[in-house]
Amino acid sequence: MDKLAPFHHSPPLLQNHKPKPIRTHSPPSLSVALTTTSSLETTPRPTHVPNLGSLNGFTADSNTLDSVKAMHAQMIKKGNKWNSDSMAKHLITSYLELGDCKSAAVVFFVGFARNYVMWNNFLEEFKSFGGDPSEVLEVFKELHCEGVVFDSRVISVVLKICASVMNLWLGLEVHASLIKRGFELHVYVRCALMNFYGRCWCVESANQVFHEPRNLDDLLWNEAILVNLKNERFVKALELFREMQFMTSKVNATTVLKILQACSKKGALNEGKQIHGYVLKLAMESNLSICNSLIIMYSRNGKIKLASRVFDSMKDHSLSSWNSIISSYTTLGYLNDAWNLFCKMERSGTKPDIITWNSILSGNAIVSSYKEVLIILRRMQAAGFRPNPRSITSVLQAVIEPGLLNFGKEIHAYVIRNGLDYDAYVGTSLLDMYVKNDCLTSSQAIFDNMKNKNIVAWNSLISGYSFKGHFDHAKRLLNRMKEEGIKPDLITWNSLVAGYSMRGHTKEALALIHDIKISGLTPNVVSWTALISGCSQNGNYSESIEAFVQMQEEGIKPNSATLSSLLRTCGGLSLLQKGKEIHCLSIRKSFIEDLYVATALIDTYSKSGDLESAHKVFWSAEKTLASWNCMIMGFAINGCGREVIALLDGMQRAGILPDAITFTALLSGCKNSGLVEEGWKYFDMMSNDYGIKPTIEHYSCMADLLGRAGYLDEAWDFIQTMPIKPDASVWGAMLGSCRIHGNIEFAEIAVKELFKLEPYNSANYVLMLSLYAMSNRWEDVDRIKDLMDTRGIKPRQVWSWIQIDQRVHLFSAGGIPHQDEGEIYYELYQLVSELKKFGYLPDLNCVYQNIDEEEKVKMLLSHTEKLAITYGLIKTTSSAPIRVIKNTRICSDCHTAAKLISLVRSREIFLRDGVRFHHFKAGKCSCNDYW
């Protein structure tokens, strides 16, 4: 190769150094002290191998540095007669054993024929003796400055070392020197340059080296593809692969493997199939590694049948092949098939290893009970395999559910006894197990004792504190994390955003989004979805929508989780039209098959009163327990008790067992429809037939069912005999029933308990005010008002709203009057006159102020739901239903008026109050006056 001009890696260090002329004569003279004044050359060495042991008494087992240097000096004096690869290797090993890594590197540079196998072996040996590859680069610089000529193979290796140790500037100077001297770059040098630029600078520079106007060797094509894959440029890598086929260049097996791995990682099924076709075309299917990668690629894309087909087509199955297919089945939840393959593997004579057992363990940890996982663990130990850290993390994943803390502690004890607590993943899994079992003190103790804390451990503990609302602890941990030099990643920040938003601290969550940007990171779809979801769960629906608008302004595209959270918001506000828009978006983005999106759609349509659309989504989606429960609850809140029972029958025929949530929905359907006998039947069934222990929600539903039906004595007895202490929901149900039936005696008992449990809940006070007013007990009305004043309790603001042409119109009692108030009241007076012709009489019992009847009639006209319905009649002329949302329970007067309006004006009215849905049509309500 042409001579290289000297170059200077570090100008401050070399600026006064005058390189000596390049020497090409032979023999070389090498100082045994390895100073910076060596003259070397790299001409081929003779093949004669002298007897090293006869060299002036110096033998191959010299064990001091001085003796090795003396032996080295004697070799130099002998000139070419002594030079051989074996002797140079002996000298290198001697220097390395005695800790003189620099001299070993010098000998290697000038003492070996240049071949890559020897280079790789040398680097491995060099590092095994504690040598730093950067030292090799320093020797290279010194020798080059002294005029040593290096060929393309040496330059290639130097560039690879630069890439390995991230020596950005030396690699750049090597390239600059090559360009300056006008060298024709050998294919190996170009490959090394592409690797260097791809790792240390940017993939664009690597691609620029590839596209230089020279002949493109197969090696270059393969290196270009690999560099782009390493830099996550999947599309560019595939583009190069296709171009390579047109150029009739041949891809090697390593490149095919890497592309298939990228297809697995990116979920690129179609591209993976194309690579599979190429494999078949070039008869590469006999390559076991490629076939194993195909199996993994198909399984990670959810195509287990195609993965199985590849496995069955293989003539030979290695242990790795069996592990690939078994892990594919376990990952996708096909545990029975995985066990069958496991048995088939043993029959074929291939013995399972620890990886096989771990695959079975991890698959069962995801979908099976902890008991099955522990059985597998025992079988694994009986087969002679000792659980390793991967095994333990799988077992811990199985006992992470609440209530299994004692089993988790047993695993923890096993970890300590067997010395597995050194492993960072085991420590992190233990920490996560305690976090999810609400044992933050134990989690903190494990964290503090961890010697190697990875970022997963930090994130797990921070998220634990954040989700439990311990924000001070979480923030302190975040600051400590920064102080210890660990940069928070998006997972760290997102856990904090989720925690704050879940607890209703929307402003703080938004501030964290800003902090993410300040830290140099970009909030992703997970960040925004955490904010949207948290707002929705806390009923902060308007803030949830505002966050989504900001997310769109940031250019972040929603995923299925985002849409599920948005649909929950639409359901909370009964935004039917907005829900339909998100439904269309789900179809366009292919999210409609997502189980969470489908279930959220059912919930949104149900809570918007559109049971027909909810039912269509339900029957077109894959039916899971969650979707059955959602549809049953949808019918329940709309007062369709018989349909609820029919759905339960269908669910049982489908072989899906009901859970506690199912029975809550069933009992809700019965209470909203007055199905007392059916309610008792299902309440007894849950424990007798399914072994489900009733919770406070079930007892509350039964108390409400009995009370609403007028069985107040039975409801009282039921509450008194409950095995668990009644909470506010039970006493609230009792008070509501007393309000319906005018029973002051039981009401006073119930409200006394409620004042203890919820002393600042204004709804309880308002119910008693109404009940006393209905009975003309004005002194008691004043007493309750005085009590409210003393405790600083103000009645909850009452409002109703209706959406017309994408705009929400709010009607608030005592709030800002609507801009069209005059027109609304004019229309309402006309409407009431019409209603009176059909028998409407104002229900004055719905006014609990002690005023004259005329004033009470006026107050009834100002009820927000009447104003919203009237405005809907004014502003809409089509036959579309009028949809009104009210935040409190509709009064009996407005209920009667709404029924008659639906008859007089021939309009359907959907009204969702603070308790349930009412569908008014042709003078009737879906609740059958039972609410």
PDB file of N, CA, C and O in Angstrom, residues 366-395:
ATOM      1  N   ILE A 366     -47.214 -15.055  32.787  1.00  0.00           N
ATOM      2  CA  ILE A 366     -48.051 -13.989  32.237  1.00  0.00           C
ATOM      3  C   ILE A 366     -49.531 -14.330  32.325  1.00  0.00           C
ATOM      4  O   ILE A 366     -50.347 -13.486  32.692  1.00  0.00           O
ATOM      5  N   VAL A 367     -49.898 -15.579  32.007  1.00  0.00           N
ATOM      6  CA  VAL A 367     -51.323 -15.902  31.879  1.00  0.00           C
ATOM      7  C   VAL A 367     -51.826 -16.920  32.901  1.00  0.00           C
ATOM      8  O   VAL A 367     -53.032 -17.113  33.022  1.00  0.00           O
ATOM      9  N   SER A 368     -50.956 -17.585  33.616  1.00  0.00           N
ATOM     10  CA  SER A 368     -51.401 -18.638  34.526  1.00  0.00           C
ATOM     11  C   SER A 368     -51.393 -18.150  35.975  1.00  0.00           C
ATOM     12  O   SER A 368     -50.891 -17.072  36.283  1.00  0.00           O
ATOM     13  N   SER A 369     -51.925 -18.999  36.846  1.00  0.00           N
ATOM     14  CA  SER A 369     -51.904 -18.674  38.261  1.00  0.00           C
ATOM     15  C   SER A 369     -50.522 -18.949  38.832  1.00  0.00           C
ATOM     16  O   SER A 369     -49.715 -19.672  38.253  1.00  0.00           O
ATOM     17  N   TYR A 370     -50.254 -18.343  39.965  1.00  0.00           N
ATOM     18  CA  TYR A 370     -48.949 -18.529  40.598  1.00  0.00           C
ATOM     19  C   TYR A 370     -48.723 -19.986  40.985  1.00  0.00           C
ATOM     20  O   TYR A 370     -47.592 -20.468  41.018  1.00  0.00           O
ATOM     21  N   LYS A 371     -49.822 -20.723  41.277  1.00  0.00           N
ATOM     22  CA  LYS A 371     -49.681 -22.127  41.664  1.00  0.00           C
ATOM     23  C   LYS A 371     -49.080 -22.946  40.531  1.00  0.00           C
ATOM     24  O   LYS A 371     -48.188 -23.773  40.748  1.00  0.00           O
ATOM     25  N   GLU A 372     -49.549 -22.710  39.304  1.00  0.00           N
ATOM     26  CA  GLU A 372     -49.010 -23.445  38.161  1.00  0.00           C
ATOM     27  C   GLU A 372     -47.547 -23.092  37.927  1.00  0.00           C
ATOM     28  O   GLU A 372     -46.743 -23.952  37.563  1.00  0.00           O
ATOM     29  N   VAL A 373     -47.208 -21.829  38.121  1.00  0.00           N
ATOM     30  CA  VAL A 373     -45.823 -21.402  37.943  1.00  0.00           C
ATOM     31  C   VAL A 373     -44.920 -22.090  38.954  1.00  0.00           C
ATOM     32  O   VAL A 373     -43.816 -22.556  38.608  1.00  0.00           O
ATOM     33  N   LEU A 374     -45.369 -22.195  40.189  1.00  0.00           N
ATOM     34  CA  LEU A 374     -44.565 -22.858  41.211  1.00  0.00           C
ATOM     35  C   LEU A 374     -44.418 -24.357  40.924  1.00  0.00           C
ATOM     36  O   LEU A 374     -43.372 -24.947  41.199  1.00  0.00           O
ATOM     37  N   ILE A 375     -45.452 -24.968  40.354  1.00  0.00           N
ATOM     38  CA  ILE A 375     -45.371 -26.395  39.973  1.00  0.00           C
ATOM     39  C   ILE A 375     -44.297 -26.582  38.896  1.00  0.00           C
ATOM     40  O   ILE A 375     -43.480 -27.514  38.956  1.00  0.00           O
ATOM     41  N   ILE A 376     -44.288 -25.691  37.909  1.00  0.00           N
ATOM     42  CA  ILE A 376     -43.286 -25.767  36.842  1.00  0.00           C
ATOM     43  C   ILE A 376     -41.887 -25.570  37.414  1.00  0.00           C
ATOM     44  O   ILE A 376     -40.932 -26.243  37.024  1.00  0.00           O
ATOM     45  N   LEU A 377     -41.767 -24.654  38.369  1.00  0.00           N
ATOM     46  CA  LEU A 377     -40.473 -24.407  38.999  1.00  0.00           C
ATOM     47  C   LEU A 377     -39.954 -25.665  39.692  1.00  0.00           C
ATOM     48  O   LEU A 377     -38.766 -26.002  39.589  1.00  0.00           O
ATOM     49  N   ARG A 378     -40.847 -26.363  40.368  1.00  0.00           N
ATOM     50  CA  ARG A 378     -40.436 -27.603  41.053  1.00  0.00           C
ATOM     51  C   ARG A 378     -40.038 -28.674  40.032  1.00  0.00           C
ATOM     52  O   ARG A 378     -39.074 -29.419  40.247  1.00  0.00           O
ATOM     53  N   ARG A 379     -40.777 -28.789  38.932  1.00  0.00           N
ATOM     54  CA  ARG A 379     -40.435 -29.757  37.888  1.00  0.00           C
ATOM     55  C   ARG A 379     -39.065 -29.447  37.294  1.00  0.00           C
ATOM     56  O   ARG A 379     -38.277 -30.346  37.017  1.00  0.00           O
ATOM     57  N   MET A 380     -38.813 -28.174  37.121  1.00  0.00           N
ATOM     58  CA  MET A 380     -37.527 -27.746  36.585  1.00  0.00           C
ATOM     59  C   MET A 380     -36.385 -28.135  37.528  1.00  0.00           C
ATOM     60  O   MET A 380     -35.335 -28.647  37.084  1.00  0.00           O
ATOM     61  N   GLN A 381     -36.587 -27.955  38.814  1.00  0.00           N
ATOM     62  CA  GLN A 381     -35.561 -28.321  39.790  1.00  0.00           C
ATOM     63  C   GLN A 381     -35.386 -29.833  39.848  1.00  0.00           C
ATOM     64  O   GLN A 381     -34.264 -30.334  39.981  1.00  0.00           O
ATOM     65  N   ALA A 382     -36.497 -30.564  39.721  1.00  0.00           N
ATOM     66  CA  ALA A 382     -36.424 -32.030  39.729  1.00  0.00           C
ATOM     67  C   ALA A 382     -35.643 -32.552  38.530  1.00  0.00           C
ATOM     68  O   ALA A 382     -35.022 -33.625  38.590  1.00  0.00           O
ATOM     69  N   ALA A 383     -35.678 -31.778  37.415  1.00  0.00           N
ATOM     70  CA  ALA A 383     -34.939 -32.181  36.209  1.00  0.00           C
ATOM     71  C   ALA A 383     -33.464 -31.845  36.307  1.00  0.00           C
ATOM     72  O   ALA A 383     -32.697 -32.103  35.371  1.00  0.00           O
ATOM     73  N   GLY A 384     -33.056 -31.266  37.438  1.00  0.00           N
ATOM     74  CA  GLY A 384     -31.641 -30.993  37.661  1.00  0.00           C
ATOM     75  C   GLY A 384     -31.201 -29.589  37.301  1.00  0.00           C
ATOM     76  O   GLY A 384     -29.995 -29.316  37.229  1.00  0.00           O
ATOM     77  N   PHE A 385     -32.153 -28.684  37.075  1.00  0.00           N
ATOM     78  CA  PHE A 385     -31.797 -27.313  36.715  1.00  0.00           C
ATOM     79  C   PHE A 385     -32.022 -26.388  37.904  1.00  0.00           C
ATOM     80  O   PHE A 385     -33.094 -26.380  38.509  1.00  0.00           O
ATOM     81  N   ARG A 386     -31.022 -25.638  38.200  1.00  0.00           N
ATOM     82  CA  ARG A 386     -31.116 -24.677  39.294  1.00  0.00           C
ATOM     83  C   ARG A 386     -31.634 -23.353  38.743  1.00  0.00           C
ATOM     84  O   ARG A 386     -31.099 -22.833  37.755  1.00  0.00           O
ATOM     85  N   PRO A 387     -32.656 -22.777  39.342  1.00  0.00           N
ATOM     86  CA  PRO A 387     -33.198 -21.506  38.831  1.00  0.00           C
ATOM     87  C   PRO A 387     -32.126 -20.430  38.766  1.00  0.00           C
ATOM     88  O   PRO A 387     -31.348 -20.255  39.709  1.00  0.00           O
ATOM     89  N   ASN A 388     -32.084 -19.752  37.643  1.00  0.00           N
ATOM     90  CA  ASN A 388     -31.152 -18.642  37.494  1.00  0.00           C
ATOM     91  C   ASN A 388     -31.927 -17.322  37.615  1.00  0.00           C
ATOM     92  O   ASN A 388     -33.144 -17.336  37.831  1.00  0.00           O
ATOM     93  N   PRO A 389     -31.259 -16.190  37.499  1.00  0.00           N
ATOM     94  CA  PRO A 389     -31.979 -14.918  37.650  1.00  0.00           C
ATOM     95  C   PRO A 389     -33.192 -14.777  36.735  1.00  0.00           C
ATOM     96  O   PRO A 389     -34.217 -14.226  37.138  1.00  0.00           O
ATOM     97  N   ARG A 390     -33.098 -15.288  35.500  1.00  0.00           N
ATOM     98  CA  ARG A 390     -34.244 -15.203  34.582  1.00  0.00           C
ATOM     99  C   ARG A 390     -35.425 -16.003  35.134  1.00  0.00           C
ATOM    100  O   ARG A 390     -36.590 -15.566  35.047  1.00  0.00           O
ATOM    101  N   SER A 391     -35.153 -17.162  35.715  1.00  0.00           N
ATOM    102  CA  SER A 391     -36.220 -17.977  36.298  1.00  0.00           C
ATOM    103  C   SER A 391     -36.901 -17.227  37.436  1.00  0.00           C
ATOM    104  O   SER A 391     -38.135 -17.202  37.539  1.00  0.00           O
ATOM    105  N   ILE A 392     -36.103 -16.616  38.288  1.00  0.00           N
ATOM    106  CA  ILE A 392     -36.637 -15.921  39.458  1.00  0.00           C
ATOM    107  C   ILE A 392     -37.502 -14.736  39.035  1.00  0.00           C
ATOM    108  O   ILE A 392     -38.574 -14.496  39.611  1.00  0.00           O
ATOM    109  N   THR A 393     -37.060 -13.981  38.025  1.00  0.00           N
ATOM    110  CA  THR A 393     -37.856 -12.828  37.584  1.00  0.00           C
ATOM    111  C   THR A 393     -39.221 -13.273  37.050  1.00  0.00           C
ATOM    112  O   THR A 393     -40.220 -12.590  37.253  1.00  0.00           O
ATOM    113  N   SER A 394     -39.265 -14.431  36.385  1.00  0.00           N
ATOM    114  CA  SER A 394     -40.546 -14.953  35.891  1.00  0.00           C
ATOM    115  C   SER A 394     -41.460 -15.344  37.050  1.00  0.00           C
ATOM    116  O   SER A 394     -42.660 -15.047  37.032  1.00  0.00           O
ATOM    117  N   VAL A 395     -40.894 -16.017  38.047  1.00  0.00           N
ATOM    118  CA  VAL A 395     -41.700 -16.431  39.206  1.00  0.00           C
ATOM    119  C   VAL A 395     -42.218 -15.204  39.949  1.00  0.00           C
ATOM    120  O   VAL A 395     -43.379 -15.152  40.374  1.00  0.00           O
TER     121      VAL A 395
END
